[in-house]
């Protein structure tokens, strides 16, 4: 089953997406998401110039072999542009495999390990009252696990606070917006926020919180300890994961569970964190982690060490990645939870999909493959727009992690 055609489709229905479409000699098409937020055209060009010429003529059934051909064959291994490109090809090949077997992909991954994929949503607000209101609204939509973010008083640009009713701050047109970050007020405010949330909503609700790589290890340890009375489901990205020893410092001081991995691009980013049991949830995505092929291996390693999955699911990943995450989460034994940030209506119109949300969970649907298509005519009406994620500075002007 030879691959005869490969196309890269770039569109911007509210935000930028890059999609790879592979076509086989018998006319089966497979879709792979290739979106790298803020650096989209680098992946589009990498695929067009360096990957497409390599995969035309290859057997679409040789998924494992193609993955290693692209990973080892590049010589310059890893890196987000390379791994996002390989992830897109891998996703598209699994889509083709599912369609040619006439089965949803989870049936090729060992079948369903559970009835549904439990999802967590985002609640955020500029004030504590707004955050509480947002949590209540999401509970009414059926969510039983909610990520809570709130602007630190006096710091309107705190991470995770959406503007104008959006669910999340998207990359913005023009040059990167500069935001201000101050650690000490945040460390004092976060436990007050969760104290209030627990008081209003009781012990039953699972609460998550994203620190977004902003703290140093000992600060993260202090935060984790101060949040212990409120029993978080997880504290996410407390420190940047480049310094993996930082997680040892956190672990020495607190029992608040730790999640990390949305920027990981291979098992080499996480095997030590897993084997030393420094984390509890692995957030690597099917896309940026290099596809379903390596994600399954990461999950298998994690399973041995009681680490569970909690895949990244922000809206900068297209519905193609969301579908892959739902099939993955349904099948993998050590699934923990799936992030769910619904896409805008215009995005969903460009990418009609079989997966759906109901009562706090995601369901893959019965379509063969990933169950996602792309309306190319509609996509063409949303041309690419350059956009960047914000950057952060400290009060004295020093650049900080955003
Ligand atoms: O592109 C960056 C976003 O995906 C990231 O900021 C979202 O941290 C995020 C999350 O947990 O969803
Ligand atoms: Mg995050």
PDB file of N, CA and C in Angstrom, residues 240-299:
ATOM      1  N   UNK A 240      10.700  24.389  35.025  1.00  0.00           N
ATOM      2  CA  UNK A 240      11.018  23.938  33.660  1.00  0.00           C
ATOM      3  C   UNK A 240      11.676  22.566  33.776  1.00  0.00           C
ATOM      4  N   UNK A 241      11.378  21.710  32.822  1.00  0.00           N
ATOM      5  CA  UNK A 241      11.860  20.330  32.941  1.00  0.00           C
ATOM      6  C   UNK A 241      13.248  20.141  32.355  1.00  0.00           C
ATOM      7  N   UNK A 242      13.857  21.223  31.882  1.00  0.00           N
ATOM      8  CA  UNK A 242      15.235  21.063  31.407  1.00  0.00           C
ATOM      9  C   UNK A 242      16.113  20.577  32.556  1.00  0.00           C
ATOM     10  N   UNK A 243      15.881  21.142  33.743  1.00  0.00           N
ATOM     11  CA  UNK A 243      16.647  20.731  34.913  1.00  0.00           C
ATOM     12  C   UNK A 243      15.839  19.654  35.650  1.00  0.00           C
ATOM     13  N   UNK A 244      16.097  18.403  35.312  1.00  0.00           N
ATOM     14  CA  UNK A 244      15.263  17.338  35.862  1.00  0.00           C
ATOM     15  C   UNK A 244      15.516  17.126  37.349  1.00  0.00           C
ATOM     16  N   UNK A 245      16.710  17.480  37.827  1.00  0.00           N
ATOM     17  CA  UNK A 245      16.996  17.352  39.259  1.00  0.00           C
ATOM     18  C   UNK A 245      16.055  18.224  40.084  1.00  0.00           C
ATOM     19  N   UNK A 246      15.507  19.251  39.467  1.00  0.00           N
ATOM     20  CA  UNK A 246      14.578  20.132  40.176  1.00  0.00           C
ATOM     21  C   UNK A 246      13.391  19.362  40.731  1.00  0.00           C
ATOM     22  N   UNK A 247      12.987  18.315  40.010  1.00  0.00           N
ATOM     23  CA  UNK A 247      11.837  17.541  40.476  1.00  0.00           C
ATOM     24  C   UNK A 247      12.176  16.748  41.741  1.00  0.00           C
ATOM     25  N   UNK A 248      13.462  16.440  41.920  1.00  0.00           N
ATOM     26  CA  UNK A 248      13.872  15.736  43.142  1.00  0.00           C
ATOM     27  C   UNK A 248      13.697  16.660  44.342  1.00  0.00           C
ATOM     28  N   UNK A 249      14.044  17.921  44.153  1.00  0.00           N
ATOM     29  CA  UNK A 249      13.875  18.893  45.247  1.00  0.00           C
ATOM     30  C   UNK A 249      12.397  18.987  45.622  1.00  0.00           C
ATOM     31  N   UNK A 250      11.538  19.063  44.591  1.00  0.00           N
ATOM     32  CA  UNK A 250      10.095  19.185  44.867  1.00  0.00           C
ATOM     33  C   UNK A 250       9.618  17.960  45.647  1.00  0.00           C
ATOM     34  N   UNK A 251      10.019  16.786  45.175  1.00  0.00           N
ATOM     35  CA  UNK A 251       9.584  15.522  45.778  1.00  0.00           C
ATOM     36  C   UNK A 251      10.020  15.390  47.239  1.00  0.00           C
ATOM     37  N   UNK A 252      11.188  15.942  47.539  1.00  0.00           N
ATOM     38  CA  UNK A 252      11.693  15.830  48.920  1.00  0.00           C
ATOM     39  C   UNK A 252      10.805  16.585  49.903  1.00  0.00           C
ATOM     40  N   UNK A 253      10.026  17.531  49.394  1.00  0.00           N
ATOM     41  CA  UNK A 253       9.327  18.425  50.316  1.00  0.00           C
ATOM     42  C   UNK A 253       7.810  18.311  50.308  1.00  0.00           C
ATOM     43  N   UNK A 254       7.242  17.693  49.274  1.00  0.00           N
ATOM     44  CA  UNK A 254       5.779  17.738  49.220  1.00  0.00           C
ATOM     45  C   UNK A 254       5.178  16.483  48.615  1.00  0.00           C
ATOM     46  N   UNK A 255       3.940  16.179  49.055  1.00  0.00           N
ATOM     47  CA  UNK A 255       3.199  15.050  48.498  1.00  0.00           C
ATOM     48  C   UNK A 255       2.167  15.514  47.462  1.00  0.00           C
ATOM     49  N   UNK A 256       2.131  16.805  47.129  1.00  0.00           N
ATOM     50  CA  UNK A 256       1.227  17.245  46.053  1.00  0.00           C
ATOM     51  C   UNK A 256       1.676  16.580  44.750  1.00  0.00           C
ATOM     52  N   UNK A 257       0.758  15.873  44.052  1.00  0.00           N
ATOM     53  CA  UNK A 257       1.150  15.164  42.824  1.00  0.00           C
ATOM     54  C   UNK A 257       1.627  16.133  41.740  1.00  0.00           C
ATOM     55  N   UNK A 258       2.570  15.676  40.960  1.00  0.00           N
ATOM     56  CA  UNK A 258       3.211  16.522  39.950  1.00  0.00           C
ATOM     57  C   UNK A 258       2.936  15.981  38.549  1.00  0.00           C
ATOM     58  N   UNK A 259       2.579  16.905  37.629  1.00  0.00           N
ATOM     59  CA  UNK A 259       2.379  16.554  36.214  1.00  0.00           C
ATOM     60  C   UNK A 259       3.338  17.386  35.378  1.00  0.00           C
ATOM     61  N   UNK A 260       3.876  16.779  34.336  1.00  0.00           N
ATOM     62  CA  UNK A 260       4.811  17.509  33.475  1.00  0.00           C
ATOM     63  C   UNK A 260       4.847  16.839  32.105  1.00  0.00           C
ATOM     64  N   UNK A 261       5.232  17.609  31.070  1.00  0.00           N
ATOM     65  CA  UNK A 261       5.514  16.933  29.804  1.00  0.00           C
ATOM     66  C   UNK A 261       4.923  17.522  28.544  1.00  0.00           C
ATOM     67  N   UNK A 262       4.145  18.629  28.633  1.00  0.00           N
ATOM     68  CA  UNK A 262       3.519  19.108  27.396  1.00  0.00           C
ATOM     69  C   UNK A 262       4.561  19.583  26.377  1.00  0.00           C
ATOM     70  N   UNK A 263       5.764  19.940  26.819  1.00  0.00           N
ATOM     71  CA  UNK A 263       6.787  20.346  25.842  1.00  0.00           C
ATOM     72  C   UNK A 263       7.795  19.222  25.557  1.00  0.00           C
ATOM     73  N   UNK A 264       7.564  18.030  26.102  1.00  0.00           N
ATOM     74  CA  UNK A 264       8.509  16.929  25.864  1.00  0.00           C
ATOM     75  C   UNK A 264       8.391  16.442  24.420  1.00  0.00           C
ATOM     76  N   UNK A 265       9.543  16.078  23.842  1.00  0.00           N
ATOM     77  CA  UNK A 265       9.454  15.538  22.485  1.00  0.00           C
ATOM     78  C   UNK A 265       9.997  14.118  22.369  1.00  0.00           C
ATOM     79  N   UNK A 266      10.410  13.506  23.481  1.00  0.00           N
ATOM     80  CA  UNK A 266      10.805  12.095  23.376  1.00  0.00           C
ATOM     81  C   UNK A 266      10.860  11.465  24.759  1.00  0.00           C
ATOM     82  N   UNK A 267      11.030  10.166  24.763  1.00  0.00           N
ATOM     83  CA  UNK A 267      11.125   9.407  26.013  1.00  0.00           C
ATOM     84  C   UNK A 267      12.356   9.829  26.800  1.00  0.00           C
ATOM     85  N   UNK A 268      13.343  10.399  26.107  1.00  0.00           N
ATOM     86  CA  UNK A 268      14.560  10.814  26.800  1.00  0.00           C
ATOM     87  C   UNK A 268      14.328  12.040  27.688  1.00  0.00           C
ATOM     88  N   UNK A 269      13.231  12.745  27.478  1.00  0.00           N
ATOM     89  CA  UNK A 269      12.875  13.862  28.365  1.00  0.00           C
ATOM     90  C   UNK A 269      12.293  13.366  29.685  1.00  0.00           C
ATOM     91  N   UNK A 270      11.816  12.117  29.704  1.00  0.00           N
ATOM     92  CA  UNK A 270      11.050  11.721  30.886  1.00  0.00           C
ATOM     93  C   UNK A 270      11.462  10.402  31.527  1.00  0.00           C
ATOM     94  N   UNK A 271      12.360   9.639  30.916  1.00  0.00           N
ATOM     95  CA  UNK A 271      12.578   8.302  31.492  1.00  0.00           C
ATOM     96  C   UNK A 271      13.139   8.380  32.910  1.00  0.00           C
ATOM     97  N   UNK A 272      13.995   9.387  33.190  1.00  0.00           N
ATOM     98  CA  UNK A 272      14.540   9.469  34.553  1.00  0.00           C
ATOM     99  C   UNK A 272      13.464   9.940  35.541  1.00  0.00           C
ATOM    100  N   UNK A 273      12.662  10.897  35.086  1.00  0.00           N
ATOM    101  CA  UNK A 273      11.578  11.383  35.958  1.00  0.00           C
ATOM    102  C   UNK A 273      10.637  10.238  36.314  1.00  0.00           C
ATOM    103  N   UNK A 274      10.421   9.351  35.343  1.00  0.00           N
ATOM    104  CA  UNK A 274       9.523   8.213  35.578  1.00  0.00           C
ATOM    105  C   UNK A 274      10.205   7.181  36.471  1.00  0.00           C
ATOM    106  N   UNK A 275      11.417   6.795  36.109  1.00  0.00           N
ATOM    107  CA  UNK A 275      12.072   5.706  36.839  1.00  0.00           C
ATOM    108  C   UNK A 275      12.409   6.090  38.275  1.00  0.00           C
ATOM    109  N   UNK A 276      12.675   7.362  38.503  1.00  0.00           N
ATOM    110  CA  UNK A 276      12.960   7.792  39.881  1.00  0.00           C
ATOM    111  C   UNK A 276      11.680   8.197  40.613  1.00  0.00           C
ATOM    112  N   UNK A 277      10.556   8.017  39.940  1.00  0.00           N
ATOM    113  CA  UNK A 277       9.241   8.330  40.512  1.00  0.00           C
ATOM    114  C   UNK A 277       9.180   9.756  41.053  1.00  0.00           C
ATOM    115  N   UNK A 278       9.639  10.679  40.201  1.00  0.00           N
ATOM    116  CA  UNK A 278       9.638  12.100  40.566  1.00  0.00           C
ATOM    117  C   UNK A 278       8.383  12.802  40.072  1.00  0.00           C
ATOM    118  N   UNK A 279       7.619  12.106  39.231  1.00  0.00           N
ATOM    119  CA  UNK A 279       6.375  12.691  38.717  1.00  0.00           C
ATOM    120  C   UNK A 279       5.255  11.667  38.850  1.00  0.00           C
ATOM    121  N   UNK A 280       4.009  12.180  38.707  1.00  0.00           N
ATOM    122  CA  UNK A 280       2.844  11.305  38.838  1.00  0.00           C
ATOM    123  C   UNK A 280       2.049  11.206  37.550  1.00  0.00           C
ATOM    124  N   UNK A 281       2.137  12.248  36.719  1.00  0.00           N
ATOM    125  CA  UNK A 281       1.392  12.274  35.457  1.00  0.00           C
ATOM    126  C   UNK A 281       2.309  12.757  34.348  1.00  0.00           C
ATOM    127  N   UNK A 282       2.229  12.077  33.212  1.00  0.00           N
ATOM    128  CA  UNK A 282       3.033  12.432  32.048  1.00  0.00           C
ATOM    129  C   UNK A 282       2.122  13.104  31.025  1.00  0.00           C
ATOM    130  N   UNK A 283       2.477  14.362  30.650  1.00  0.00           N
ATOM    131  CA  UNK A 283       1.579  15.158  29.806  1.00  0.00           C
ATOM    132  C   UNK A 283       2.012  15.245  28.344  1.00  0.00           C
ATOM    133  N   UNK A 284       2.940  14.400  27.931  1.00  0.00           N
ATOM    134  CA  UNK A 284       3.379  14.449  26.529  1.00  0.00           C
ATOM    135  C   UNK A 284       2.177  14.315  25.597  1.00  0.00           C
ATOM    136  N   UNK A 285       2.230  15.037  24.480  1.00  0.00           N
ATOM    137  CA  UNK A 285       1.130  14.905  23.503  1.00  0.00           C
ATOM    138  C   UNK A 285       1.501  13.917  22.434  1.00  0.00           C
ATOM    139  N   UNK A 286       0.450  13.360  21.828  1.00  0.00           N
ATOM    140  CA  UNK A 286       0.648  12.473  20.685  1.00  0.00           C
ATOM    141  C   UNK A 286       1.432  13.227  19.616  1.00  0.00           C
ATOM    142  N   UNK A 287       1.160  14.501  19.438  1.00  0.00           N
ATOM    143  CA  UNK A 287       1.804  15.261  18.358  1.00  0.00           C
ATOM    144  C   UNK A 287       3.262  15.602  18.686  1.00  0.00           C
ATOM    145  N   UNK A 288       3.476  16.423  19.702  1.00  0.00           N
ATOM    146  CA  UNK A 288       4.841  16.897  19.957  1.00  0.00           C
ATOM    147  C   UNK A 288       5.730  15.794  20.522  1.00  0.00           C
ATOM    148  N   UNK A 289       5.128  14.744  21.041  1.00  0.00           N
ATOM    149  CA  UNK A 289       5.900  13.592  21.515  1.00  0.00           C
ATOM    150  C   UNK A 289       6.343  12.684  20.381  1.00  0.00           C
ATOM    151  N   UNK A 290       5.956  12.987  19.150  1.00  0.00           N
ATOM    152  CA  UNK A 290       6.449  12.212  17.995  1.00  0.00           C
ATOM    153  C   UNK A 290       5.471  11.179  17.469  1.00  0.00           C
ATOM    154  N   UNK A 291       4.219  11.197  17.952  1.00  0.00           N
ATOM    155  CA  UNK A 291       3.210  10.299  17.377  1.00  0.00           C
ATOM    156  C   UNK A 291       2.755   9.221  18.345  1.00  0.00           C
ATOM    157  N   UNK A 292       1.773   8.446  17.905  1.00  0.00           N
ATOM    158  CA  UNK A 292       1.242   7.360  18.742  1.00  0.00           C
ATOM    159  C   UNK A 292       2.293   6.291  19.000  1.00  0.00           C
ATOM    160  N   UNK A 293       3.169   6.076  18.008  1.00  0.00           N
ATOM    161  CA  UNK A 293       4.180   5.013  18.136  1.00  0.00           C
ATOM    162  C   UNK A 293       5.064   5.234  19.367  1.00  0.00           C
ATOM    163  N   UNK A 294       5.711   6.400  19.554  1.00  0.00           N
ATOM    164  CA  UNK A 294       6.525   6.584  20.756  1.00  0.00           C
ATOM    165  C   UNK A 294       5.706   6.828  22.022  1.00  0.00           C
ATOM    166  N   UNK A 295       4.517   7.448  21.885  1.00  0.00           N
ATOM    167  CA  UNK A 295       3.704   7.704  23.091  1.00  0.00           C
ATOM    168  C   UNK A 295       3.329   6.403  23.794  1.00  0.00           C
ATOM    169  N   UNK A 296       3.068   5.361  23.006  1.00  0.00           N
ATOM    170  CA  UNK A 296       2.717   4.071  23.602  1.00  0.00           C
ATOM    171  C   UNK A 296       3.898   3.514  24.392  1.00  0.00           C
ATOM    172  N   UNK A 297       5.109   3.765  23.895  1.00  0.00           N
ATOM    173  CA  UNK A 297       6.294   3.264  24.600  1.00  0.00           C
ATOM    174  C   UNK A 297       6.509   4.046  25.899  1.00  0.00           C
ATOM    175  N   UNK A 298       6.304   5.365  25.829  1.00  0.00           N
ATOM    176  CA  UNK A 298       6.428   6.170  27.052  1.00  0.00           C
ATOM    177  C   UNK A 298       5.413   5.695  28.080  1.00  0.00           C
ATOM    178  N   UNK A 299       4.190   5.445  27.622  1.00  0.00           N
ATOM    179  CA  UNK A 299       3.137   5.019  28.554  1.00  0.00           C
ATOM    180  C   UNK A 299       3.475   3.659  29.149  1.00  0.00           C
TER     181      UNK A 299
END
